[in-house]
Amino acid sequence: MKPRFISVEGLEGAGKTTQLQVVTDFVTAHYGPPRVTREPGGTPLAEDIRSVILSPRTEPMDAWTELLLVFAARKQHVATVIQPALASGQWVVSDRFTDATYAYQGGGRQLPWEHIQALEELVLDGFQPDLTLWLDCPAELGLQRARQRGALDRIELEDIAFFERCRKAYEKRAQAAPQRFVRIDASRSLEEVSAQVRQTLEQQL
Ligand code: Z5A
């Protein structure tokens, strides 16, 4: 079977870290250990860009600067990690991918959707995950869970309206690509969410 690229998406505190392990265990059991990675980041250079994006700073970051940094990191990640892994026969599981850009820079920052599409086409030439698991929960609930963990990054400092717009943008992405994009109800208990993730993988893969 051709190796597949799976992404996991959702607001902070939706449970991506936990469910990424469920996906990794499933893929390992059926197809061998996947390359597990994350965005922004996934290579040393892209991780450097990640800290530029997420470190709280006094100088406000322009939304376009943020968008271009996210795509710069993604290009490096795709070219040097994701595509080589797929080409060598290894599956790839990523904590976030381009759908997060539509959610955060498109929804949250309100940058025009068509400009993100144009950049995506230019930089990635149509490359996208084969399957995206969207862990969906109300912004308030996710933030409550995430804030219990302590220090917040630059984006986590945004207000609730920002995250509500991100959630709406994920919904729009899901509606536009129902074959690829599966919504998981992440407001339920960890065990219930994990069970729904496993069931989805059994159906889709
Ligand atoms: N970003 C962007 O702007 N544009 C882009 O293109 C990309 C990213 C790719 C970093 O992402 C930031 O980058 C992110 C978007 C932006 N911005 N923010 N803010 P990240 O994925 O690295 O960081 P994160 O979103 O902040 O991840 P997170 O907070 O670690 O979320 P999570 O992984 O979904 O949460 P978790 O660690 O699994 O769970 C949090 C806590 O909740 C933990 O204690 C769990 O035990 C608990 N939890 C989880 N699920 C449950 C359930 N179901 N019940 C009860 N408790 C639960």
mmCIF file of C-alpha atoms and ligand atoms in Angstrom:
data_model
loop_
_atom_site.group_PDB
_atom_site.id
_atom_site.type_symbol
_atom_site.label_atom_id
_atom_site.label_comp_id
_atom_site.label_asym_id
_atom_site.label_seq_id
_atom_site.Cartn_x
_atom_site.Cartn_y
_atom_site.Cartn_z
ATOM 1 C CA MET A 1 0.000 0.000 0.000
ATOM 2 C CA LYS A 2 1.192 3.516 -0.842
ATOM 3 C CA PRO A 3 2.396 5.332 2.326
ATOM 4 C CA ARG A 4 -0.008 7.965 3.557
ATOM 5 C CA PHE A 5 0.282 11.385 5.119
ATOM 6 C CA ILE A 6 -2.035 12.024 8.078
ATOM 7 C CA SER A 7 -2.439 15.374 9.842
ATOM 8 C CA VAL A 8 -4.081 16.099 13.189
ATOM 9 C CA GLU A 9 -5.688 19.511 13.667
ATOM 10 C CA GLY A 10 -7.614 21.434 16.287
ATOM 11 C CA LEU A 11 -7.505 24.380 18.651
ATOM 12 C CA GLU A 12 -5.059 24.384 21.573
ATOM 13 C CA GLY A 13 -6.170 21.977 24.253
ATOM 14 C CA ALA A 14 -8.240 19.947 21.769
ATOM 15 C CA GLY A 15 -6.054 16.939 22.620
ATOM 16 C CA LYS A 16 -3.781 16.737 19.557
ATOM 17 C CA THR A 17 -0.760 15.609 21.544
ATOM 18 C CA THR A 18 -2.685 12.749 23.119
ATOM 19 C CA GLN A 19 -4.449 11.665 19.933
ATOM 20 C CA LEU A 20 -1.264 11.876 17.877
ATOM 21 C CA GLN A 21 -0.031 8.953 19.978
ATOM 22 C CA VAL A 22 -3.224 7.000 19.208
ATOM 23 C CA VAL A 23 -2.693 7.596 15.470
ATOM 24 C CA THR A 24 0.991 6.673 15.731
ATOM 25 C CA ASP A 25 0.175 3.411 17.552
ATOM 26 C CA PHE A 26 -2.452 2.505 14.942
ATOM 27 C CA VAL A 27 -0.152 3.209 11.985
ATOM 28 C CA THR A 28 2.751 1.364 13.640
ATOM 29 C CA ALA A 29 0.599 -1.713 14.217
ATOM 30 C CA HIS A 30 -0.677 -1.829 10.622
ATOM 31 C CA TYR A 31 1.982 -0.247 8.408
ATOM 32 C CA GLY A 32 5.183 0.142 10.460
ATOM 33 C CA PRO A 33 6.471 3.100 12.506
ATOM 34 C CA PRO A 34 5.553 6.438 10.886
ATOM 35 C CA ARG A 35 7.631 9.600 10.791
ATOM 36 C CA VAL A 36 5.995 11.706 13.515
ATOM 37 C CA THR A 37 6.429 15.421 13.084
ATOM 38 C CA ARG A 38 4.850 18.807 13.735
ATOM 39 C CA GLU A 39 4.192 22.288 12.360
ATOM 40 C CA PRO A 40 5.428 24.869 12.530
ATOM 41 C CA GLY A 41 8.689 22.945 12.767
ATOM 42 C CA GLY A 42 9.776 19.393 12.055
ATOM 43 C CA THR A 43 13.366 20.205 10.925
ATOM 44 C CA PRO A 44 16.080 22.143 12.799
ATOM 45 C CA LEU A 45 15.652 25.160 10.513
ATOM 46 C CA ALA A 46 11.847 25.030 10.653
ATOM 47 C CA GLU A 47 12.014 24.690 14.463
ATOM 48 C CA ASP A 48 14.052 27.933 14.534
ATOM 49 C CA ILE A 49 11.303 29.596 12.505
ATOM 50 C CA ARG A 50 8.754 28.131 14.966
ATOM 51 C CA SER A 51 10.393 29.917 17.875
ATOM 52 C CA VAL A 52 10.355 33.192 15.926
ATOM 53 C CA ILE A 53 6.613 32.683 15.293
ATOM 54 C CA LEU A 54 5.643 31.662 18.830
ATOM 55 C CA SER A 55 7.916 33.612 21.183
ATOM 56 C CA PRO A 56 6.078 36.457 22.895
ATOM 57 C CA ARG A 57 7.723 39.762 21.888
ATOM 58 C CA THR A 58 7.191 43.474 22.387
ATOM 59 C CA GLU A 59 7.354 44.290 18.656
ATOM 60 C CA PRO A 60 3.973 43.321 17.180
ATOM 61 C CA MET A 61 4.271 40.797 14.336
ATOM 62 C CA ASP A 62 2.466 41.778 11.148
ATOM 63 C CA ALA A 63 -0.073 39.106 10.101
ATOM 64 C CA TRP A 64 1.543 38.771 6.662
ATOM 65 C CA THR A 65 4.954 38.257 8.272
ATOM 66 C CA GLU A 66 3.427 35.474 10.347
ATOM 67 C CA LEU A 67 1.843 33.898 7.254
ATOM 68 C CA LEU A 68 5.073 33.968 5.267
ATOM 69 C CA LEU A 69 7.085 32.524 8.168
ATOM 70 C CA VAL A 70 4.606 29.663 8.497
ATOM 71 C CA PHE A 71 4.951 28.862 4.787
ATOM 72 C CA ALA A 72 8.761 29.224 4.875
ATOM 73 C CA ALA A 73 8.905 26.630 7.671
ATOM 74 C CA ARG A 74 6.430 24.397 5.809
ATOM 75 C CA LYS A 75 8.417 24.401 2.580
ATOM 76 C CA GLN A 76 11.549 23.260 4.422
ATOM 77 C CA HIS A 77 9.543 20.621 6.296
ATOM 78 C CA VAL A 78 7.855 19.213 3.197
ATOM 79 C CA ALA A 79 10.972 19.243 1.026
ATOM 80 C CA THR A 80 13.398 17.747 3.544
ATOM 81 C CA VAL A 81 11.254 15.552 5.810
ATOM 82 C CA ILE A 82 7.728 14.730 4.628
ATOM 83 C CA GLN A 83 8.229 14.030 0.938
ATOM 84 C CA PRO A 84 11.493 12.071 1.424
ATOM 85 C CA ALA A 85 9.803 9.904 4.089
ATOM 86 C CA LEU A 86 6.813 9.168 1.824
ATOM 87 C CA ALA A 87 9.158 8.469 -1.100
ATOM 88 C CA SER A 88 11.059 5.941 1.012
ATOM 89 C CA GLY A 89 7.823 4.105 1.893
ATOM 90 C CA GLN A 90 7.336 5.499 5.413
ATOM 91 C CA TRP A 91 3.996 6.874 6.616
ATOM 92 C CA VAL A 92 3.946 10.412 8.047
ATOM 93 C CA VAL A 93 1.856 11.723 10.951
ATOM 94 C CA SER A 94 1.968 15.482 11.522
ATOM 95 C CA ASP A 95 0.690 17.600 14.387
ATOM 96 C CA ARG A 96 -0.883 20.324 12.152
ATOM 97 C CA PHE A 97 -0.340 21.227 8.494
ATOM 98 C CA THR A 98 -1.730 23.799 6.011
ATOM 99 C CA ASP A 99 -5.295 23.633 7.409
ATOM 100 C CA ALA A 100 -3.883 25.354 10.513
ATOM 101 C CA THR A 101 -2.827 28.276 8.318
ATOM 102 C CA TYR A 102 -6.384 28.646 6.999
ATOM 103 C CA ALA A 103 -7.632 28.446 10.600
ATOM 104 C CA TYR A 104 -5.158 30.800 12.328
ATOM 105 C CA GLN A 105 -3.967 33.213 9.646
ATOM 106 C CA GLY A 106 -7.191 33.012 7.580
ATOM 107 C CA GLY A 107 -9.773 32.751 10.394
ATOM 108 C CA GLY A 108 -7.904 34.175 13.375
ATOM 109 C CA ARG A 109 -5.940 36.933 11.638
ATOM 110 C CA GLN A 110 -8.583 37.414 8.928
ATOM 111 C CA LEU A 111 -6.141 37.344 6.003
ATOM 112 C CA PRO A 112 -7.898 36.746 2.655
ATOM 113 C CA TRP A 113 -8.566 33.051 2.026
ATOM 114 C CA GLU A 114 -7.674 33.355 -1.678
ATOM 115 C CA HIS A 115 -4.221 34.720 -0.876
ATOM 116 C CA ILE A 116 -3.529 31.712 1.361
ATOM 117 C CA GLN A 117 -4.742 29.456 -1.461
ATOM 118 C CA ALA A 118 -2.412 31.218 -3.897
ATOM 119 C CA LEU A 119 0.569 30.794 -1.546
ATOM 120 C CA GLU A 120 -0.332 27.162 -0.919
ATOM 121 C CA GLU A 121 -0.384 26.510 -4.656
ATOM 122 C CA LEU A 122 2.877 28.359 -5.219
ATOM 123 C CA VAL A 123 4.786 26.758 -2.352
ATOM 124 C CA LEU A 124 3.270 23.263 -2.171
ATOM 125 C CA ASP A 125 1.948 22.669 -5.686
ATOM 126 C CA GLY A 126 -1.194 20.882 -4.478
ATOM 127 C CA PHE A 127 0.541 18.737 -1.843
ATOM 128 C CA GLN A 128 -1.773 18.005 1.104
ATOM 129 C CA PRO A 129 -2.528 15.276 3.643
ATOM 130 C CA ASP A 130 -4.399 12.145 2.574
ATOM 131 C CA LEU A 131 -6.385 12.251 5.794
ATOM 132 C CA THR A 132 -6.947 15.030 8.350
ATOM 133 C CA LEU A 133 -8.405 14.365 11.788
ATOM 134 C CA TRP A 134 -9.959 17.554 13.140
ATOM 135 C CA LEU A 135 -10.321 17.437 16.925
ATOM 136 C CA ASP A 136 -13.144 19.889 17.396
ATOM 137 C CA CYS A 137 -14.171 21.423 20.700
ATOM 138 C CA PRO A 138 -15.473 24.833 21.811
ATOM 139 C CA ALA A 139 -12.669 27.392 22.022
ATOM 140 C CA GLU A 140 -13.440 28.076 25.697
ATOM 141 C CA LEU A 141 -12.999 24.414 26.656
ATOM 142 C CA GLY A 142 -9.728 23.993 24.716
ATOM 143 C CA LEU A 143 -8.248 27.156 26.202
ATOM 144 C CA GLN A 144 -9.253 26.093 29.712
ATOM 145 C CA ARG A 145 -7.400 22.781 29.222
ATOM 146 C CA ALA A 146 -4.362 24.426 27.591
ATOM 147 C CA ARG A 147 -4.059 27.181 30.206
ATOM 148 C CA GLN A 148 -3.836 24.637 33.011
ATOM 149 C CA ARG A 149 -0.434 23.718 31.565
ATOM 150 C CA GLY A 150 1.179 27.092 32.357
ATOM 151 C CA ALA A 151 3.143 29.571 30.166
ATOM 152 C CA LEU A 152 1.348 30.736 27.021
ATOM 153 C CA ASP A 153 2.964 31.306 23.617
ATOM 154 C CA ARG A 154 2.413 34.450 21.504
ATOM 155 C CA ILE A 155 -0.660 33.047 19.721
ATOM 156 C CA GLU A 156 -2.208 31.536 22.869
ATOM 157 C CA LEU A 157 -2.311 35.099 24.274
ATOM 158 C CA GLU A 158 -5.049 36.025 21.739
ATOM 159 C CA ASP A 159 -8.627 36.561 22.937
ATOM 160 C CA ILE A 160 -11.497 34.077 22.719
ATOM 161 C CA ALA A 161 -12.990 35.724 19.585
ATOM 162 C CA PHE A 162 -9.730 34.915 17.745
ATOM 163 C CA PHE A 163 -10.060 31.201 18.571
ATOM 164 C CA GLU A 164 -13.746 31.173 17.711
ATOM 165 C CA ARG A 165 -12.836 32.488 14.246
ATOM 166 C CA CYS A 166 -10.169 29.768 13.961
ATOM 167 C CA ARG A 167 -12.773 27.134 14.803
ATOM 168 C CA LYS A 168 -15.171 28.497 12.146
ATOM 169 C CA ALA A 169 -12.363 28.396 9.584
ATOM 170 C CA TYR A 170 -11.699 24.713 10.406
ATOM 171 C CA GLU A 171 -15.397 24.069 9.882
ATOM 172 C CA LYS A 172 -15.205 25.736 6.473
ATOM 173 C CA ARG A 173 -12.209 23.556 5.556
ATOM 174 C CA ALA A 174 -14.085 20.431 6.656
ATOM 175 C CA GLN A 175 -17.098 21.337 4.537
ATOM 176 C CA ALA A 176 -14.913 21.977 1.492
ATOM 177 C CA ALA A 177 -13.103 18.608 1.685
ATOM 178 C CA PRO A 178 -15.396 16.059 3.358
ATOM 179 C CA GLN A 179 -13.476 13.053 1.907
ATOM 180 C CA ARG A 180 -10.200 14.089 3.526
ATOM 181 C CA PHE A 181 -11.319 16.019 6.598
ATOM 182 C CA VAL A 182 -12.960 14.068 9.443
ATOM 183 C CA ARG A 183 -14.437 15.888 12.445
ATOM 184 C CA ILE A 184 -13.919 14.222 15.820
ATOM 185 C CA ASP A 185 -15.902 15.491 18.814
ATOM 186 C CA ALA A 186 -13.031 16.440 21.143
ATOM 187 C CA SER A 187 -15.264 17.783 23.910
ATOM 188 C CA ARG A 188 -15.884 14.226 25.135
ATOM 189 C CA SER A 189 -13.679 12.247 27.548
ATOM 190 C CA LEU A 190 -10.144 11.266 26.499
ATOM 191 C CA GLU A 191 -11.199 7.602 26.221
ATOM 192 C CA GLU A 192 -14.203 8.442 24.019
ATOM 193 C CA VAL A 193 -12.132 10.688 21.755
ATOM 194 C CA SER A 194 -9.422 8.026 21.400
ATOM 195 C CA ALA A 195 -12.079 5.416 20.527
ATOM 196 C CA GLN A 196 -13.522 7.682 17.817
ATOM 197 C CA VAL A 197 -10.032 8.308 16.408
ATOM 198 C CA ARG A 198 -9.329 4.553 16.207
ATOM 199 C CA GLN A 199 -12.715 3.880 14.606
ATOM 200 C CA THR A 200 -12.093 6.616 11.994
ATOM 201 C CA LEU A 201 -8.673 5.173 11.141
ATOM 202 C CA GLU A 202 -10.188 1.701 10.716
ATOM 203 C CA GLN A 203 -12.822 3.094 8.347
ATOM 204 C CA GLN A 204 -10.559 5.406 6.349
ATOM 205 C CA LEU A 205 -7.302 3.470 5.939
HETATM 206 N N1 Z5A B 1 0.017 27.807 13.887
HETATM 207 C C1 Z5A B 1 -0.373 28.823 13.029
HETATM 208 O O1 Z5A B 1 -0.729 29.926 13.459
HETATM 209 N N2 Z5A B 1 -0.353 28.599 11.683
HETATM 210 C C2 Z5A B 1 0.043 27.411 11.153
HETATM 211 O O2 Z5A B 1 0.049 27.252 9.927
HETATM 212 C C3 Z5A B 1 0.443 26.379 12.071
HETATM 213 C C4 Z5A B 1 0.407 26.617 13.422
HETATM 214 C C5 Z5A B 1 0.902 25.059 11.534
HETATM 215 C C6 Z5A B 1 1.534 25.992 17.812
HETATM 216 O O3 Z5A B 1 0.802 24.866 17.604
HETATM 217 C C7 Z5A B 1 0.816 27.234 17.333
HETATM 218 O O4 Z5A B 1 1.099 27.463 15.948
HETATM 219 C C8 Z5A B 1 -0.674 27.136 17.425
HETATM 220 C C9 Z5A B 1 -1.195 27.428 16.029
HETATM 221 C C10 Z5A B 1 -0.029 28.054 15.341
HETATM 222 N N3 Z5A B 1 -1.116 28.221 18.197
HETATM 223 N N4 Z5A B 1 -1.515 28.386 19.231
HETATM 224 N N5 Z5A B 1 -1.929 28.897 20.138
HETATM 225 P P1 Z5A B 1 0.951 23.591 18.534
HETATM 226 O O5 Z5A B 1 0.064 22.570 17.917
HETATM 227 O O6 Z5A B 1 2.352 23.232 18.724
HETATM 228 O O7 Z5A B 1 0.464 24.101 19.946
HETATM 229 P P2 Z5A B 1 -0.920 24.086 20.552
HETATM 230 O O8 Z5A B 1 -2.050 24.160 19.601
HETATM 231 O O9 Z5A B 1 -0.820 25.168 21.521
HETATM 232 O O10 Z5A B 1 -1.009 22.609 21.102
HETATM 233 P P3 Z5A B 1 -1.494 22.183 22.484
HETATM 234 O O11 Z5A B 1 -1.925 23.304 23.360
HETATM 235 O O12 Z5A B 1 -0.432 21.303 23.005
HETATM 236 O O13 Z5A B 1 -2.825 21.462 22.173
HETATM 237 P P4 Z5A B 1 -3.136 19.952 22.166
HETATM 238 O O14 Z5A B 1 -1.927 19.168 21.776
HETATM 239 O O15 Z5A B 1 -4.351 19.804 21.334
HETATM 240 O O16 Z5A B 1 -3.514 19.646 23.648
HETATM 241 P P5 Z5A B 1 -2.996 18.459 24.574
HETATM 242 O O17 Z5A B 1 -1.632 18.778 25.117
HETATM 243 O O18 Z5A B 1 -3.202 17.139 23.986
HETATM 244 O O19 Z5A B 1 -4.058 18.646 25.734
HETATM 245 C C11 Z5A B 1 -4.014 19.750 26.604
HETATM 246 C C12 Z5A B 1 -4.467 19.315 28.000
HETATM 247 O O20 Z5A B 1 -5.830 18.915 27.932
HETATM 248 C C13 Z5A B 1 -3.681 18.131 28.553
HETATM 249 O O21 Z5A B 1 -3.543 18.304 29.921
HETATM 250 C C14 Z5A B 1 -4.604 16.937 28.245
HETATM 251 O O22 Z5A B 1 -4.451 15.877 29.141
HETATM 252 C C15 Z5A B 1 -5.968 17.583 28.379
HETATM 253 N N6 Z5A B 1 -6.967 16.920 27.501
HETATM 254 C C16 Z5A B 1 -6.823 16.640 26.189
HETATM 255 N N7 Z5A B 1 -7.918 16.038 25.701
HETATM 256 C C17 Z5A B 1 -8.795 15.934 26.745
HETATM 257 C C18 Z5A B 1 -10.105 15.406 26.880
HETATM 258 N N8 Z5A B 1 -10.756 14.854 25.833
HETATM 259 N N9 Z5A B 1 -10.693 15.481 28.077
HETATM 260 C C19 Z5A B 1 -10.040 16.048 29.133
HETATM 261 N N10 Z5A B 1 -8.793 16.565 29.077
HETATM 262 C C20 Z5A B 1 -8.180 16.501 27.900
#
